[in-house]
Amino acid sequence: MKKIFLLIMVLITGLLSAINLEQAQEMGLKKNFDYQNSDNDLKSATASKYQAYSAILPSVTASGNYNGDDFDFENTNYSLDLRQPIFQGGTILYGMKIANTQEDTAENNLTSAKVNLLADVESKYFSVLEAAALLDVSETSLERATIQLQTADIKHKLGAISSSDFMQFQLEKSQSDVSYFSADKQYKTSLKDFNNYLNSEDQIPEEISVNSSIDEAEELSKYSIPEIEAINEKLSDTVMGQNLTLKNSENSVETAKSYLRLAQTSFLPTVDLTASQSWIDNATTDDFEDSQSIGLSISVPIFPLVDQGLNYSSKKYDYLTSQNNLEDSKNSTQLQSETAWLELITSAKNLVSAQISLSYATSIYNQSTTEFKLGELSSTDYLNSSISLSNTESQYYSSIYDYLRDKSNLNKLLCEVDYSNLNSIIFKGAK
């Protein structure tokens, strides 16, 4: 009874610490410092934009002064001075453009941080599930090797197999022990890495259904070359229009262009409207006397023109560099899109092939087991069928999670937080 109670408690504890993919991603968003910093950067960029826009507003300054001496000569004056920018040679205009672009870049960075975070959590989640599946395969292989060794021991004692054949079974059992230990270590490492990323301690990913992924892989594996190329073109166009890294490269060009225009307009004069209201009370007046003045303040840069010319030259080359970087980003993004799509097709074909191989290896092993018990199959052939089954099982589960990771990588290029758009393109675009 006590053992049953302890077993129930262990199961309850496991259920409490289990977490699904959506919960893991939400936890990552709450605790990830890079994502929080990106949010802070956006708020800072928004404040800077408002600051840039405030440059068009008038400024008002209040001042006062009092002087007195031993001869009771007192002088008191107050004033209000207003300055309204009229023309600043492009400083205000391009300052606002730069601030707008920087805010847009910060928004892209925040969205990109979210997309990357969700994809990273997903990848680590899949790694734990894959490690758990491979651990299960290793455990099954160890159990199988143990039973095989027991059977071989009986046959050896009866003289049905030689000592060298019996040693083969011992070797297989020993290698299965090592494989199980390695798989267990890999599982614990993946689980620790997953929890470290979530800043957690005991979260265990829940199992996911892979049936839909297998169905997707079977559908993708049937696509013809023209269908693959058509989807590749559509994917590439979509990625080029949505990829946030590429958009930020475009923003860098716009920012560099604004700084270049700002350097060009530094040679222009600035014009401000000024207005002043003052009140004065001293020995020559009976009470406060007020006065007003309105004027235009014009300033023209004369020296150092060399410094302004060099600044313009520097900004021009920065602008040219940003254009080159944009073209390089376009080429790189397009290549990444095509590569990710072809990798997804490859992993889909591998998954379908692994599924067929697993069915074949299972059938061969079952047949070999029967033949070995009847003495119709050699120990070597029997062990080979067992090893082949274990390897095929491992390849099958690895191919499942390879497919899921490749699909996640492709979706990350689209900068999407879910798969609806990607599924629409790759599963409807061929029809």
CSV table of N, CA and C in Angstrom, one decimal, residues 353-426:
chain,number,residue,atom,x,y,z
A,353,SER,N,11.1,8.0,-45.4
A,353,SER,CA,12.0,6.9,-45.6
A,353,SER,C,12.3,6.2,-44.3
A,354,ALA,N,12.5,6.9,-43.2
A,354,ALA,CA,12.7,6.3,-41.9
A,354,ALA,C,11.5,5.5,-41.4
A,355,GLN,N,10.3,6.0,-41.7
A,355,GLN,CA,9.1,5.3,-41.3
A,355,GLN,C,9.1,3.9,-42.0
A,356,ILE,N,9.4,3.9,-43.3
A,356,ILE,CA,9.4,2.7,-44.0
A,356,ILE,C,10.5,1.7,-43.5
A,357,SER,N,11.7,2.3,-43.3
A,357,SER,CA,12.8,1.5,-42.8
A,357,SER,C,12.5,0.9,-41.4
A,358,LEU,N,11.7,1.6,-40.6
A,358,LEU,CA,11.4,1.1,-39.2
A,358,LEU,C,10.4,-0.1,-39.4
A,359,SER,N,9.5,0.0,-40.2
A,359,SER,CA,8.5,-1.1,-40.4
A,359,SER,C,9.3,-2.3,-41.0
A,360,TYR,N,10.2,-2.1,-41.9
A,360,TYR,CA,11.0,-3.2,-42.5
A,360,TYR,C,11.9,-3.8,-41.4
A,361,ALA,N,12.6,-3.0,-40.6
A,361,ALA,CA,13.5,-3.5,-39.6
A,361,ALA,C,12.8,-4.3,-38.5
A,362,THR,N,11.6,-3.8,-38.2
A,362,THR,CA,10.8,-4.5,-37.2
A,362,THR,C,10.4,-5.9,-37.6
A,363,SER,N,10.0,-5.9,-38.9
A,363,SER,CA,9.5,-7.2,-39.5
A,363,SER,C,10.7,-8.2,-39.6
A,364,ILE,N,11.9,-7.7,-40.0
A,364,ILE,CA,13.1,-8.5,-40.1
A,364,ILE,C,13.5,-9.1,-38.7
A,365,TYR,N,13.4,-8.2,-37.7
A,365,TYR,CA,13.8,-8.6,-36.4
A,365,TYR,C,12.9,-9.7,-35.8
A,366,ASN,N,11.6,-9.5,-36.0
A,366,ASN,CA,10.6,-10.5,-35.5
A,366,ASN,C,10.8,-11.8,-36.2
A,367,GLN,N,11.1,-11.8,-37.5
A,367,GLN,CA,11.3,-13.0,-38.2
A,367,GLN,C,12.6,-13.7,-37.8
A,368,SER,N,13.7,-12.8,-37.6
A,368,SER,CA,15.0,-13.4,-37.1
A,368,SER,C,14.9,-14.0,-35.7
A,369,THR,N,14.1,-13.4,-34.9
A,369,THR,CA,13.9,-13.9,-33.5
A,369,THR,C,13.3,-15.4,-33.6
A,370,THR,N,12.3,-15.5,-34.4
A,370,THR,CA,11.7,-16.8,-34.6
A,370,THR,C,12.7,-17.9,-35.1
A,371,GLU,N,13.4,-17.5,-36.2
A,371,GLU,CA,14.4,-18.4,-36.8
A,371,GLU,C,15.5,-18.7,-35.9
A,372,PHE,N,15.9,-17.7,-35.0
A,372,PHE,CA,17.0,-18.0,-34.1
A,372,PHE,C,16.6,-19.0,-33.0
A,373,LYS,N,15.4,-18.8,-32.5
A,373,LYS,CA,14.9,-19.8,-31.5
A,373,LYS,C,14.8,-21.2,-32.1
A,374,LEU,N,14.5,-21.3,-33.4
A,374,LEU,CA,14.4,-22.6,-34.0
A,374,LEU,C,15.8,-23.1,-34.5
A,375,GLY,N,16.8,-22.3,-34.3
A,375,GLY,CA,18.1,-22.7,-34.7
A,375,GLY,C,18.4,-22.6,-36.2
A,376,GLU,N,17.6,-21.8,-36.9
A,376,GLU,CA,17.7,-21.7,-38.3
A,376,GLU,C,18.5,-20.4,-38.7
A,377,LEU,N,18.9,-19.7,-37.8
A,377,LEU,CA,19.6,-18.4,-38.1
A,377,LEU,C,20.9,-18.3,-37.2
A,378,SER,N,21.9,-17.8,-37.7
A,378,SER,CA,23.2,-17.7,-37.0
A,378,SER,C,23.1,-16.5,-35.9
A,379,SER,N,23.9,-16.6,-34.9
A,379,SER,CA,23.9,-15.6,-33.9
A,379,SER,C,24.3,-14.2,-34.5
A,380,THR,N,25.2,-14.2,-35.4
A,380,THR,CA,25.6,-12.9,-36.1
A,380,THR,C,24.5,-12.3,-36.8
A,381,ASP,N,23.8,-13.0,-37.6
A,381,ASP,CA,22.7,-12.5,-38.3
A,381,ASP,C,21.6,-12.0,-37.4
A,382,TYR,N,21.3,-12.7,-36.3
A,382,TYR,CA,20.3,-12.4,-35.4
A,382,TYR,C,20.7,-11.1,-34.7
A,383,LEU,N,21.9,-10.9,-34.2
A,383,LEU,CA,22.3,-9.7,-33.6
A,383,LEU,C,22.3,-8.5,-34.6
A,384,ASN,N,22.7,-8.8,-35.8
A,384,ASN,CA,22.7,-7.7,-36.8
A,384,ASN,C,21.3,-7.2,-37.0
A,385,SER,N,20.3,-8.1,-37.0
A,385,SER,CA,18.9,-7.6,-37.1
A,385,SER,C,18.5,-6.8,-35.9
A,386,SER,N,19.0,-7.2,-34.8
A,386,SER,CA,18.6,-6.4,-33.5
A,386,SER,C,19.3,-5.0,-33.5
A,387,ILE,N,20.5,-5.0,-33.9
A,387,ILE,CA,21.3,-3.7,-34.0
A,387,ILE,C,20.6,-2.8,-35.1
A,388,SER,N,20.3,-3.4,-36.2
A,388,SER,CA,19.6,-2.6,-37.3
A,388,SER,C,18.3,-2.0,-36.8
A,389,LEU,N,17.6,-2.8,-36.0
A,389,LEU,CA,16.3,-2.3,-35.5
A,389,LEU,C,16.5,-1.1,-34.5
A,390,SER,N,17.5,-1.2,-33.7
A,390,SER,CA,17.8,-0.1,-32.7
A,390,SER,C,18.2,1.1,-33.5
A,391,ASN,N,19.1,1.0,-34.4
A,391,ASN,CA,19.5,2.1,-35.2
A,391,ASN,C,18.4,2.8,-36.0
A,392,THR,N,17.5,1.9,-36.6
A,392,THR,CA,16.4,2.5,-37.3
A,392,THR,C,15.4,3.2,-36.5
A,393,GLU,N,15.2,2.7,-35.3
A,393,GLU,CA,14.3,3.4,-34.3
A,393,GLU,C,14.9,4.7,-34.0
A,394,SER,N,16.2,4.8,-33.7
A,394,SER,CA,16.8,6.1,-33.4
A,394,SER,C,16.7,7.1,-34.6
A,395,GLN,N,17.0,6.6,-35.8
A,395,GLN,CA,16.9,7.4,-37.0
A,395,GLN,C,15.4,7.9,-37.2
A,396,TYR,N,14.5,7.1,-36.9
A,396,TYR,CA,13.1,7.5,-37.1
A,396,TYR,C,12.7,8.6,-36.2
A,397,TYR,N,13.0,8.5,-34.9
A,397,TYR,CA,12.7,9.6,-34.0
A,397,TYR,C,13.5,10.9,-34.3
A,398,SER,N,14.8,10.7,-34.6
A,398,SER,CA,15.6,11.9,-34.9
A,398,SER,C,15.0,12.6,-36.2
A,399,SER,N,14.6,11.8,-37.1
A,399,SER,CA,14.0,12.4,-38.4
A,399,SER,C,12.7,13.2,-38.1
A,400,ILE,N,12.0,12.7,-37.1
A,400,ILE,CA,10.7,13.5,-36.7
A,400,ILE,C,11.1,14.9,-36.2
A,401,TYR,N,12.0,14.9,-35.3
A,401,TYR,CA,12.4,16.2,-34.7
A,401,TYR,C,13.3,17.1,-35.6
A,402,ASP,N,14.0,16.4,-36.5
A,402,ASP,CA,14.7,17.2,-37.6
A,402,ASP,C,13.7,17.9,-38.4
A,403,TYR,N,12.6,17.2,-38.8
A,403,TYR,CA,11.6,17.9,-39.6
A,403,TYR,C,11.0,19.1,-38.8
A,404,LEU,N,10.7,18.9,-37.5
A,404,LEU,CA,10.0,19.9,-36.8
A,404,LEU,C,11.0,21.1,-36.6
A,405,ARG,N,12.3,20.9,-36.4
A,405,ARG,CA,13.2,22.0,-36.3
A,405,ARG,C,13.4,22.7,-37.6
A,406,ASP,N,13.5,22.0,-38.7
A,406,ASP,CA,13.6,22.6,-40.0
A,406,ASP,C,12.4,23.5,-40.3
A,407,LYS,N,11.3,23.0,-40.0
A,407,LYS,CA,10.1,23.8,-40.2
A,407,LYS,C,10.1,25.1,-39.3
A,408,SER,N,10.6,24.9,-38.1
A,408,SER,CA,10.7,26.1,-37.2
A,408,SER,C,11.7,27.1,-37.7
A,409,ASN,N,12.8,26.6,-38.3
A,409,ASN,CA,13.8,27.6,-38.8
A,409,ASN,C,13.2,28.3,-40.0
A,410,LEU,N,12.5,27.7,-40.8
A,410,LEU,CA,11.9,28.3,-42.0
A,410,LEU,C,10.8,29.4,-41.5
A,411,ASN,N,10.1,29.0,-40.5
A,411,ASN,CA,9.1,30.0,-40.0
A,411,ASN,C,9.7,31.2,-39.4
A,412,LYS,N,10.9,31.0,-38.8
A,412,LYS,CA,11.6,32.1,-38.2
A,412,LYS,C,12.1,33.1,-39.2
A,413,LEU,N,12.4,32.6,-40.4
A,413,LEU,CA,12.8,33.5,-41.5
A,413,LEU,C,11.6,34.4,-41.9
A,414,LEU,N,10.4,33.8,-41.8
A,414,LEU,CA,9.2,34.6,-42.1
A,414,LEU,C,8.9,35.6,-41.0
A,415,CYS,N,9.5,35.4,-39.8
A,415,CYS,CA,9.3,36.3,-38.6
A,415,CYS,C,7.8,36.2,-38.2
A,416,GLU,N,7.3,34.9,-38.2
A,416,GLU,CA,6.0,34.7,-37.7
A,416,GLU,C,6.0,34.0,-36.4
A,417,VAL,N,5.0,34.3,-35.6
A,417,VAL,CA,4.9,33.7,-34.2
A,417,VAL,C,4.0,32.4,-34.3
A,418,ASP,N,3.4,32.1,-35.4
A,418,ASP,CA,2.7,30.8,-35.5
A,418,ASP,C,2.9,30.3,-36.9
A,419,TYR,N,2.3,29.1,-37.2
A,419,TYR,CA,2.6,28.5,-38.5
A,419,TYR,C,1.5,28.7,-39.6
A,420,SER,N,0.5,29.5,-39.3
A,420,SER,CA,-0.6,29.6,-40.2
A,420,SER,C,-0.2,30.1,-41.6
A,421,ASN,N,0.6,31.1,-41.6
A,421,ASN,CA,1.1,31.7,-42.9
A,421,ASN,C,2.0,30.7,-43.7
A,422,LEU,N,2.9,30.1,-42.9
A,422,LEU,CA,3.8,29.1,-43.6
A,422,LEU,C,3.0,27.9,-44.1
A,423,ASN,N,2.1,27.4,-43.3
A,423,ASN,CA,1.3,26.2,-43.8
A,423,ASN,C,0.5,26.6,-45.0
A,424,SER,N,0.0,27.8,-45.0
A,424,SER,CA,-0.8,28.3,-46.2
A,424,SER,C,0.0,28.3,-47.5
A,425,ILE,N,1.3,28.7,-47.3
A,425,ILE,CA,2.1,28.7,-48.5
A,425,ILE,C,2.6,27.4,-49.0
A,426,ILE,N,3.1,26.5,-48.1
A,426,ILE,CA,3.7,25.3,-48.5
A,426,ILE,C,2.7,24.1,-48.7
